[in-house]
Tab-separated table of C-alpha atoms in Angstrom:
chain	number	residue	atom	x	y	z
A	22	MET	CA	-16.184	75.986	58.183
A	23	LYS	CA	-16.133	79.183	56.464
A	24	GLN	CA	-13.338	78.414	53.474
A	25	TYR	CA	-11.627	81.129	51.786
A	26	PRO	CA	-10.259	80.387	48.065
A	27	ILE	CA	-6.481	80.724	47.813
A	28	LYS	CA	-3.780	80.202	44.918
A	29	ILE	CA	-0.100	79.649	46.712
A	30	ILE	CA	2.982	79.594	44.033
A	31	VAL	CA	4.874	76.825	45.539
A	32	ASN	CA	8.450	76.430	43.894
A	33	GLY	CA	6.877	78.235	40.709
A	34	LYS	CA	4.082	75.439	40.663
A	35	SER	CA	0.760	77.605	41.293
A	36	ARG	CA	-1.798	75.742	43.899
A	37	GLU	CA	-5.641	76.073	44.851
A	38	ILE	CA	-6.703	75.600	47.833
A	39	SER	CA	-9.301	76.736	50.276
A	40	VAL	CA	-7.923	77.176	53.694
A	41	THR	CA	-9.654	78.358	57.278
A	42	ALA	CA	-8.572	81.723	58.789
A	43	ASP	CA	-6.530	80.741	61.589
A	44	GLU	CA	-4.700	77.886	58.920
A	45	THR	CA	-0.902	78.122	59.323
A	46	LEU	CA	1.145	78.092	56.155
A	47	LEU	CA	3.008	75.558	57.455
A	48	ASP	CA	-0.501	72.862	57.850
A	49	THR	CA	-2.007	73.779	54.832
A	50	LEU	CA	1.643	72.669	53.167
A	51	ARG	CA	2.034	69.824	54.626
A	52	SER	CA	-1.665	68.394	54.744
A	53	LYS	CA	-3.298	70.095	51.837
A	54	LEU	CA	-0.297	70.115	49.856
A	55	ASP	CA	1.808	67.120	50.068
A	56	VAL	CA	4.646	69.507	50.414
A	57	PHE	CA	6.778	67.744	52.753
A	58	GLU	CA	9.984	68.549	52.852
A	59	VAL	CA	9.196	71.634	55.239
A	60	LYS	CA	9.169	69.623	58.736
A	61	ASN	CA	7.054	70.712	61.524
A	62	GLY	CA	9.423	70.631	64.736
A	63	CYS	CA	8.321	73.039	67.497
A	64	GLU	CA	5.446	75.173	65.910
A	65	GLN	CA	6.123	78.052	67.502
A	66	GLY	CA	8.990	79.478	65.191
A	67	ASP	CA	11.809	78.490	67.805
A	68	CYS	CA	13.558	75.987	65.907
A	69	GLY	CA	13.055	76.883	62.414
A	70	ALA	CA	12.527	72.690	60.868
A	71	CYS	CA	9.191	75.114	58.786
A	72	THR	CA	11.632	77.187	57.206
A	73	VAL	CA	10.040	78.879	53.703
A	74	LEU	CA	11.280	81.981	51.699
A	75	ILE	CA	7.880	84.112	50.752
A	76	GLU	CA	9.132	86.269	47.880
A	77	GLY	CA	12.167	85.749	48.910
A	78	ILE	CA	11.990	86.468	52.487
A	79	ALA	CA	12.986	83.776	54.805
A	80	VAL	CA	10.270	82.883	57.594
A	81	ASN	CA	8.643	80.408	60.109
A	82	SER	CA	5.335	79.047	57.966
A	83	CYS	CA	4.380	78.514	61.901
A	84	LEU	CA	4.494	81.476	62.519
A	85	THR	CA	2.096	83.144	59.213
A	86	LEU	CA	-1.169	82.459	58.859
A	87	ALA	CA	-1.790	80.129	55.345
A	88	ILE	CA	-3.978	83.028	53.898
A	89	GLN	CA	-1.225	85.642	54.494
A	90	ALA	CA	0.602	83.910	52.001
A	91	ASP	CA	-2.427	84.317	48.917
A	92	GLY	CA	-1.015	85.173	45.439
A	93	LYS	CA	2.686	84.618	46.610
A	94	GLU	CA	5.809	82.505	45.722
A	95	VAL	CA	7.032	79.969	48.164
A	96	THR	CA	9.807	78.924	48.467
A	97	THR	CA	11.022	75.258	49.970
A	98	VAL	CA	13.979	73.381	49.699
A	99	LYS	CA	13.207	71.590	46.726
A	100	GLY	CA	12.612	74.954	45.165
A	101	ILE	CA	16.171	75.793	45.188
A	102	GLY	CA	17.362	73.053	43.317
A	103	THR	CA	16.663	69.850	41.751
A	104	ASP	CA	18.272	66.002	42.217
A	105	GLU	CA	19.617	66.939	39.231
A	106	ASN	CA	20.554	70.184	39.003
A	107	PRO	CA	20.968	71.103	42.960
A	108	HIS	CA	21.851	73.833	43.856
A	109	PRO	CA	25.820	74.501	45.383
A	110	LEU	CA	24.230	75.028	49.062
A	111	GLN	CA	23.357	71.473	48.595
A	112	GLU	CA	26.307	70.475	47.082
A	113	SER	CA	28.077	71.602	49.655
A	114	PHE	CA	26.250	70.256	52.911
A	115	HIS	CA	26.056	66.805	50.460
A	116	LYS	CA	30.124	67.570	50.859
A	117	TYR	CA	31.014	68.693	54.530
A	118	GLY	CA	28.320	66.425	55.658
A	119	ALA	CA	26.785	69.289	56.720
A	120	SER	CA	23.564	66.929	58.141
A	121	GLN	CA	23.361	64.244	60.443
A	122	CYS	CA	19.739	62.726	61.188
A	123	GLY	CA	18.987	65.387	58.433
A	124	PHE	CA	15.485	66.824	59.792
A	125	CYS	CA	17.370	70.696	60.273
A	126	THR	CA	18.196	70.251	56.442
A	127	PRO	CA	16.035	72.206	54.910
A	128	GLY	CA	15.234	74.373	56.639
A	129	MET	CA	19.049	75.184	57.092
A	130	ILE	CA	19.611	75.279	53.376
A	131	THR	CA	16.756	77.862	52.933
A	132	SER	CA	17.772	80.745	55.486
A	133	ALA	CA	21.763	80.155	53.777
A	134	LYS	CA	19.942	80.300	50.656
A	135	ALA	CA	18.128	83.781	51.592
A	136	LEU	CA	21.055	85.139	53.398
A	137	LEU	CA	23.091	84.164	50.260
A	138	ASP	CA	20.628	86.243	48.128
A	139	GLU	CA	21.176	89.187	50.228
A	140	ASN	CA	25.163	88.639	51.043
A	141	PRO	CA	26.718	86.907	48.869
A	142	ASN	CA	29.882	86.991	50.929
A	143	PRO	CA	29.375	86.644	54.587
A	144	SER	CA	31.583	86.856	57.193
A	145	LEU	CA	31.505	83.338	59.552
A	146	ASN	CA	29.337	86.168	62.239
A	147	GLU	CA	27.350	86.885	59.453
A	148	ILE	CA	26.584	83.353	58.452
A	149	LYS	CA	26.301	82.364	62.715
A	150	ASN	CA	23.015	85.282	62.077
A	151	GLY	CA	21.377	84.110	59.183
A	152	ILE	CA	20.953	80.978	60.588
A	153	SER	CA	20.173	82.494	63.984
A	154	GLY	CA	16.375	81.022	63.813
A	155	ASN	CA	17.445	77.460	62.657
A	156	PHE	CA	18.271	74.586	65.779
A	157	CYS	CA	20.409	71.946	64.691
A	158	ARG	CA	20.948	69.327	67.457
A	159	CYS	CA	22.993	66.729	65.946
A	160	THR	CA	26.628	68.653	64.133
A	161	GLY	CA	27.566	71.434	66.326
A	162	TYR	CA	26.789	73.500	63.232
A	163	THR	CA	30.822	72.977	62.874
A	164	LYS	CA	30.422	71.481	58.980
A	165	ILE	CA	26.609	73.605	58.680
A	166	PHE	CA	29.176	76.674	59.052
A	167	ASP	CA	31.751	75.006	56.673
A	168	ALA	CA	29.173	74.205	54.038
A	169	ILE	CA	27.598	77.479	53.485
A	170	GLU	CA	31.311	79.474	54.597
A	171	SER	CA	32.745	77.373	51.023
A	172	VAL	CA	29.762	78.924	48.469
A	173	THR	CA	30.491	82.123	49.327
A	174	ASN	CA	31.404	84.120	46.399
A	175	GLU	CA	35.361	84.569	47.463
A	176	ASN	CA	35.068	80.489	47.958
A	177	GLN	CA	34.018	79.878	44.707
A	178	SER	CA	36.164	82.222	42.704
B	6	MET	CA	-17.662	75.061	64.281
B	7	ASN	CA	-14.775	77.766	62.588
B	8	HIS	CA	-16.502	80.827	61.354
B	9	LYS	CA	-13.597	83.065	61.624
B	10	GLU	CA	-13.622	85.690	59.113
B	11	TYR	CA	-9.826	87.109	57.565
B	12	PHE	CA	-9.794	90.541	55.486
B	13	LYS	CA	-7.242	92.315	54.448
B	14	PRO	CA	-7.698	96.225	54.260
B	15	ASN	CA	-5.474	97.768	51.689
B	16	ASN	CA	-5.523	101.838	52.781
B	17	THR	CA	-7.071	103.083	56.058
B	18	GLN	CA	-10.697	104.197	54.821
B	19	GLU	CA	-11.228	99.911	54.458
B	20	LEU	CA	-9.901	98.953	57.650
B	21	GLY	CA	-12.483	101.808	59.151
B	22	GLN	CA	-15.105	100.457	57.642
B	23	LEU	CA	-14.273	97.006	58.645
B	24	VAL	CA	-13.140	97.879	62.319
B	25	LYS	CA	-16.988	99.957	62.474
B	26	GLU	CA	-18.888	96.733	61.120
B	27	PHE	CA	-17.014	94.455	63.852
B	28	GLY	CA	-16.106	96.271	67.178
B	29	SER	CA	-15.299	94.275	69.593
B	30	LYS	CA	-14.603	91.050	67.593
B	31	VAL	CA	-11.520	92.627	65.645
B	32	THR	CA	-8.223	90.936	66.211
B	33	PHE	CA	-5.460	93.060	64.437
B	34	ILE	CA	-2.605	90.825	62.787
B	35	ALA	CA	0.212	91.786	60.956
B	36	GLY	CA	3.368	89.367	61.465
B	37	GLY	CA	1.597	86.941	64.071
B	38	THR	CA	4.287	85.697	65.446
B	39	ASP	CA	2.814	86.434	69.075
B	40	LEU	CA	-0.478	86.001	67.971
B	41	ILE	CA	-0.408	82.530	66.538
B	42	PRO	CA	1.690	80.642	69.320
B	43	GLN	CA	-1.493	82.060	71.643
B	44	MET	CA	-3.771	80.967	69.208
B	45	ARG	CA	-1.782	77.601	69.400
B	46	ASP	CA	-2.168	77.421	72.818
B	47	GLU	CA	-6.258	78.558	73.226
B	48	VAL	CA	-5.195	82.043	75.123
B	49	LYS	CA	-6.077	83.627	72.299
B	50	SER	CA	-9.250	82.794	69.784
B	51	PRO	CA	-9.908	85.402	67.339
B	52	GLU	CA	-13.631	85.732	65.351
B	53	VAL	CA	-12.087	87.837	62.922
B	54	PHE	CA	-9.115	88.900	61.451
B	55	ILE	CA	-7.710	92.226	60.166
B	56	ASP	CA	-4.610	91.824	58.510
B	57	ILE	CA	-2.632	95.223	58.555
B	58	SER	CA	0.684	94.734	56.841
B	59	GLU	CA	0.273	95.415	53.539
B	60	ILE	CA	-1.645	99.217	54.631
B	61	ASP	CA	1.151	101.292	53.463
B	62	GLU	CA	0.065	104.274	55.443
B	63	LEU	CA	0.960	101.533	58.115
B	64	LEU	CA	4.810	100.942	57.132
B	65	SER	CA	7.257	103.773	56.489
B	66	ILE	CA	9.410	105.352	58.524
B	67	VAL	CA	9.612	108.998	58.189
B	68	GLU	CA	12.459	111.638	59.423
B	69	GLU	CA	9.860	114.657	60.369
B	70	ASP	CA	11.188	118.133	61.812
B	71	ASP	CA	10.949	117.394	65.156
B	72	VAL	CA	10.028	113.288	65.281
B	73	ILE	CA	10.998	110.293	63.350
B	74	SER	CA	7.707	108.313	62.663
B	75	ILE	CA	7.694	104.595	62.669
B	76	GLY	CA	4.366	102.707	61.164
B	77	ALA	CA	3.309	99.770	63.250
B	78	ALA	CA	3.497	97.699	60.795
B	79	THR	CA	6.777	98.093	59.613
B	80	LYS	CA	8.943	94.907	60.590
B	81	ILE	CA	11.813	94.722	63.137
B	82	SER	CA	13.772	93.302	60.173
B	83	GLU	CA	13.190	96.620	58.459
B	84	VAL	CA	13.837	98.416	61.053
B	85	THR	CA	17.609	97.179	61.915
B	86	SER	CA	17.705	98.269	58.234
B	87	SER	CA	16.859	101.982	58.150
B	88	PHE	CA	18.854	104.754	57.853
B	89	ILE	CA	16.762	106.850	59.250
B	90	LEU	CA	16.934	104.848	62.848
B	91	ILE	CA	20.436	103.610	62.552
B	92	THR	CA	21.090	107.807	62.520
B	93	HIS	CA	18.495	108.760	64.832
B	94	CYS	CA	17.969	106.344	67.413
B	95	PRO	CA	20.985	103.250	67.365
B	96	ILE	CA	19.354	101.782	71.147
B	97	LEU	CA	16.166	100.672	69.185
B	98	VAL	CA	18.038	99.142	66.207
B	99	SER	CA	20.284	97.315	68.658
B	100	ALA	CA	17.300	96.672	70.624
B	101	ALA	CA	15.669	94.872	67.250
B	102	GLU	CA	18.814	93.420	66.189
B	103	GLN	CA	18.601	91.438	69.275
B	104	LEU	CA	15.057	90.714	68.859
B	105	GLY	CA	14.285	86.461	68.183
B	106	ASN	CA	16.308	85.215	65.096
B	107	ILE	CA	16.402	86.553	61.854
B	108	LEU	CA	13.292	84.299	60.404
B	109	THR	CA	10.725	86.702	63.406
B	110	ARG	CA	12.057	89.116	62.952
B	111	ASN	CA	10.970	89.168	58.830
B	112	ARG	CA	7.707	88.586	60.452
B	113	ALA	CA	7.398	90.042	63.341
B	114	THR	CA	6.061	94.393	63.820
B	115	ILE	CA	7.216	97.086	66.161
B	116	GLY	CA	3.235	97.740	66.435
B	117	GLY	CA	2.962	94.374	67.424
B	118	ASN	CA	5.946	94.070	69.925
B	119	ILE	CA	4.310	97.269	71.957
B	120	ALA	CA	0.658	96.314	71.680
B	121	ASN	CA	1.721	92.485	72.687
B	122	ALA	CA	2.786	94.253	75.736
B	123	SER	CA	4.961	91.264	76.892
B	124	PRO	CA	6.770	92.736	80.013
B	125	CYS	CA	10.227	91.315	78.184
B	126	SER	CA	9.585	93.170	74.995
B	127	ASP	CA	12.786	94.225	73.118
B	128	THR	CA	11.115	96.993	71.990
B	129	ALA	CA	9.751	98.335	74.411
B	130	PRO	CA	12.213	99.411	76.896
B	131	PRO	CA	14.851	101.901	74.576
B	132	LEU	CA	10.407	103.668	73.255
B	133	LEU	CA	10.466	104.091	77.512
B	134	THR	CA	13.861	105.758	77.313
B	135	LEU	CA	13.116	107.814	73.665
B	136	ASN	CA	9.900	109.022	75.224
B	137	ALA	CA	7.892	107.820	72.319
B	138	SER	CA	4.106	108.468	71.450
B	139	LEU	CA	2.124	106.389	70.615
B	140	VAL	CA	-0.640	107.294	67.567
B	141	ILE	CA	-3.925	105.393	68.615
B	142	ARG	CA	-6.742	104.911	66.073
B	143	ASP	CA	-9.980	104.055	67.965
B	144	ILE	CA	-13.061	102.107	66.722
B	145	LYS	CA	-14.797	105.378	65.585
B	146	GLY	CA	-11.486	106.470	63.550
B	147	GLU	CA	-10.379	109.260	65.716
B	148	VAL	CA	-7.052	109.410	66.033
B	149	LYS	CA	-5.259	110.147	69.527
B	150	THR	CA	-1.250	110.449	70.625
B	151	GLN	CA	-0.316	109.174	74.621
B	152	SER	CA	3.040	108.485	75.468
B	153	ILE	CA	4.077	105.078	75.753
B	154	ASN	CA	5.065	105.703	79.725
B	155	ASP	CA	1.346	105.928	80.318
B	156	PHE	CA	1.018	102.560	78.238
B	157	PHE	CA	1.747	99.826	79.746
B	158	LEU	CA	-0.978	99.406	82.781
B	159	SER	CA	-0.103	95.759	84.013
B	160	TYR	CA	0.487	92.790	82.798
B	161	LYS	CA	-0.197	91.715	79.575
B	162	LYS	CA	-2.776	94.759	79.840
B	163	THR	CA	-2.473	98.403	77.553
B	164	ALA	CA	-4.307	101.743	77.637
B	165	LEU	CA	-5.782	100.003	74.389
B	166	GLN	CA	-9.956	99.376	74.214
B	167	GLN	CA	-11.267	96.907	72.450
B	168	GLY	CA	-10.990	98.073	68.430
B	169	GLU	CA	-8.586	100.242	69.025
B	170	LEU	CA	-4.536	99.814	66.821
B	171	ILE	CA	-1.711	101.303	66.834
B	172	THR	CA	-1.042	103.472	63.535
B	173	GLN	CA	2.439	104.790	64.053
B	174	ILE	CA	5.251	105.126	66.875
B	175	LEU	CA	6.510	109.087	67.208
B	176	ILE	CA	10.266	109.512	68.375
B	177	PRO	CA	11.277	112.885	69.314
B	178	LYS	CA	14.644	113.942	67.378
B	179	LYS	CA	17.198	114.810	70.281
B	180	SER	CA	18.370	118.229	69.838
B	181	GLU	CA	22.113	117.173	71.712
B	182	LYS	CA	23.998	114.405	72.118
B	183	GLN	CA	22.932	111.456	74.174
B	184	CYS	CA	24.472	108.478	74.578
B	185	GLY	CA	22.505	104.516	75.388
B	186	SER	CA	22.586	101.205	74.949
B	187	PHE	CA	20.623	98.400	74.950
B	188	VAL	CA	22.118	95.089	76.827
B	189	LYS	CA	19.957	92.251	77.504
B	190	ILE	CA	20.185	88.710	79.173
B	191	GLY	CA	18.420	85.648	77.708
B	192	GLN	CA	18.791	81.912	77.718
B	193	ARG	CA	21.177	81.644	74.570
B	194	ASN	CA	21.884	84.454	71.850
B	195	SER	CA	18.939	83.721	69.361
B	196	ALA	CA	15.560	83.416	69.411
B	197	ALA	CA	16.472	83.777	73.344
B	198	ILE	CA	13.098	86.063	75.106
B	199	SER	CA	14.635	88.413	77.280
B	200	VAL	CA	15.378	87.139	81.133
B	201	VAL	CA	16.466	90.829	81.965
B	202	SER	CA	16.727	93.726	79.375
B	203	MET	CA	18.008	97.288	80.286
B	204	ALA	CA	17.546	100.231	77.709
B	205	MET	CA	19.955	103.067	79.335
B	206	MET	CA	20.046	106.745	77.920
B	207	LEU	CA	22.690	109.495	79.160
B	208	ASP	CA	23.220	113.057	78.395
B	209	MET	CA	26.731	113.861	80.328
B	210	ASP	CA	29.146	116.723	80.245
B	211	SER	CA	32.174	115.977	80.947
B	212	GLY	CA	31.854	113.234	83.622
B	213	HIS	CA	29.056	115.134	85.295
B	214	CYS	CA	25.335	113.575	84.352
B	215	ARG	CA	22.170	115.894	83.246
B	216	GLN	CA	19.762	113.573	82.127
B	217	ALA	CA	19.595	109.891	82.471
B	218	LYS	CA	17.145	107.503	81.929
B	219	ILE	CA	16.493	103.475	81.975
B	220	ALA	CA	14.637	101.216	81.218
B	221	MET	CA	14.021	97.420	81.799
B	222	GLY	CA	12.365	94.387	80.874
B	223	GLY	CA	11.894	91.259	82.515
B	224	MET	CA	11.582	92.607	86.268
B	225	ALA	CA	8.273	93.576	86.990
B	226	PRO	CA	4.882	92.764	85.170
B	227	ILE	CA	5.111	95.611	82.779
B	228	PRO	CA	7.726	96.808	80.660
B	229	ILE	CA	9.236	99.852	82.816
B	230	ARG	CA	11.333	102.716	83.803
B	231	ALA	CA	13.573	102.930	86.643
B	232	LEU	CA	12.560	106.481	87.885
B	233	LYS	CA	14.120	106.794	91.626
B	234	THR	CA	18.020	105.102	89.752
B	235	GLU	CA	17.431	107.718	87.903
B	236	GLN	CA	16.822	110.498	90.213
B	237	LEU	CA	20.369	108.917	91.722
B	238	LEU	CA	22.793	109.257	88.744
B	239	LYS	CA	21.228	112.932	87.533
B	240	ASN	CA	22.944	116.054	88.308
B	241	ASN	CA	25.504	113.831	90.189
B	242	THR	CA	29.581	113.352	88.383
B	243	ILE	CA	29.457	109.541	87.658
B	244	ASN	CA	32.667	107.738	89.405
B	245	GLU	CA	32.876	103.901	90.497
B	246	ALA	CA	31.511	104.340	93.894
B	247	LEU	CA	27.808	105.812	92.374
B	248	ILE	CA	28.387	102.768	89.230
B	249	GLU	CA	28.988	100.396	92.885
B	250	SER	CA	25.862	102.188	94.615
B	251	SER	CA	23.450	102.634	91.697
B	252	ALA	CA	23.518	98.845	90.237
B	253	HIS	CA	23.007	98.370	93.775
B	254	HIS	CA	19.760	100.193	94.126
B	255	LEU	CA	18.716	99.647	90.678
B	256	ALA	CA	18.736	95.739	91.555
B	257	GLN	CA	15.975	96.300	94.264
B	258	GLU	CA	14.137	98.764	92.883
B	259	PHE	CA	11.673	96.426	91.558
B	260	LEU	CA	10.018	93.181	92.784
B	261	PRO	CA	10.869	90.392	89.628
B	262	ILE	CA	9.092	87.185	89.369
B	263	SER	CA	10.823	83.955	89.920
B	264	ASP	CA	9.818	81.904	86.857
B	265	ILE	CA	10.867	79.353	84.301
B	266	ARG	CA	13.662	81.695	82.516
B	267	GLY	CA	14.605	83.031	86.137
B	268	SER	CA	14.705	83.375	89.568
B	269	GLU	CA	13.986	86.802	91.426
B	270	GLU	CA	17.449	86.681	93.039
B	271	TYR	CA	19.266	85.608	89.288
B	272	ARG	CA	17.103	88.531	87.874
B	273	ARG	CA	18.482	91.332	90.202
B	274	HIS	CA	21.776	90.380	90.314
B	275	LEU	CA	21.513	90.400	86.383
B	276	THR	CA	19.895	93.863	86.833
B	277	ALA	CA	23.721	95.165	88.777
B	278	VAL	CA	25.453	93.092	86.203
B	279	LEU	CA	23.505	94.997	83.375
B	280	PHE	CA	23.641	97.897	84.680
B	281	LYS	CA	26.532	98.423	84.847
B	282	ARG	CA	27.264	97.450	81.611
B	283	SER	CA	25.200	99.853	80.386
B	284	ILE	CA	26.457	102.587	82.037
B	285	ASN	CA	30.140	101.786	80.854
B	286	ASN	CA	28.805	100.984	76.962
B	287	SER	CA	27.351	104.720	77.251
B	288	LEU	CA	30.231	106.148	78.651
B	289	LYS	CA	32.609	104.843	75.944
B	290	GLN	CA	30.534	106.379	73.582
B	291	GLN	CA	31.100	109.331	74.613
B	292	GLY	CA	34.775	108.791	75.365
B	293	GLU	CA	34.506	110.106	79.090
């Protein structure tokens, strides 16, 4: 079994591991690095539960080879904020009740973070487009839109 | 045993050496959004991956005198934000904006969307109506240019031989103003694979159609031009009666499959609906 040593910077921490050429980033994160906040939903890019940021860009980790992330910064929902110092999005999801079962929430917040980094003042339509890759089967999305909308620049100031 | 190998060349010289060394074992990967699900379904089992996602020569969008050149590894999200493409090929930008969802657009590439040759590829219909050409690099490193009209052969079969790679997509710059539109119907708004899609380019002169190009996804085993319906519009005055009869004709021009995403009958129905929507969008742009 041919193994490739790679280094991924996960939430600021450099992690060195060996991967096969065809291993997905999702598999590596969950099975080798214990990064369980990245969820395995559909494994074909439909649901967005496995969303991570690679160098700040939101992608499906199930559609990315681990080896393609070699040397790159990977950010998960835990890298966006912590229990002690949560990101405004994490607080607003809590405040607005924007998660029910919670399975989509890590991916949802990660996509929302990428959206706000690029466009701090998105319209409702831009918010919908920003999370168009993330399924939620519980909330009906309204509370998620409200949570994201509440942390746009306009509503913060 | 898993002896799969992976290489990431930094430039076309390194790429050429790898292709020479591994020949027909090579599978090119960039975004991986089509390839990885096929690997998981065991439809494809690559032995040697060559990752072309970081070769500068394949990543630029350049405006030349008479063509726009798009590097094959350009991400769909870069197509949607390119000022050159928004200016010169809005129909391609519109299709790119409707491809998959924001997460897949951040990985998927335009070259991959063409080479994968899905019958419902979203970038193929606009590129067919724009008369695009593909620059293809063969196993010996020689380069040829081929019209996209001759590229799709049959279901998921293309003119690409083993070890051949699309390196650029060339779009001729238009001399005069044309109007066009890309519309698609999927099962939902985001991440939807098209059931039927349609790209249309019209060259209009005060109500008179000088030239019409229509290409469809999801209606045949390959993305395809609707040459017969184009002839109905060409050199004719566009009026309600012609729109009605052409819509009916277009719905019958192909023999679509019935599959999980839609029946033959439903696809024909959508074709007529999309045709009317497209032609009205196009005429609106002209103020006609």
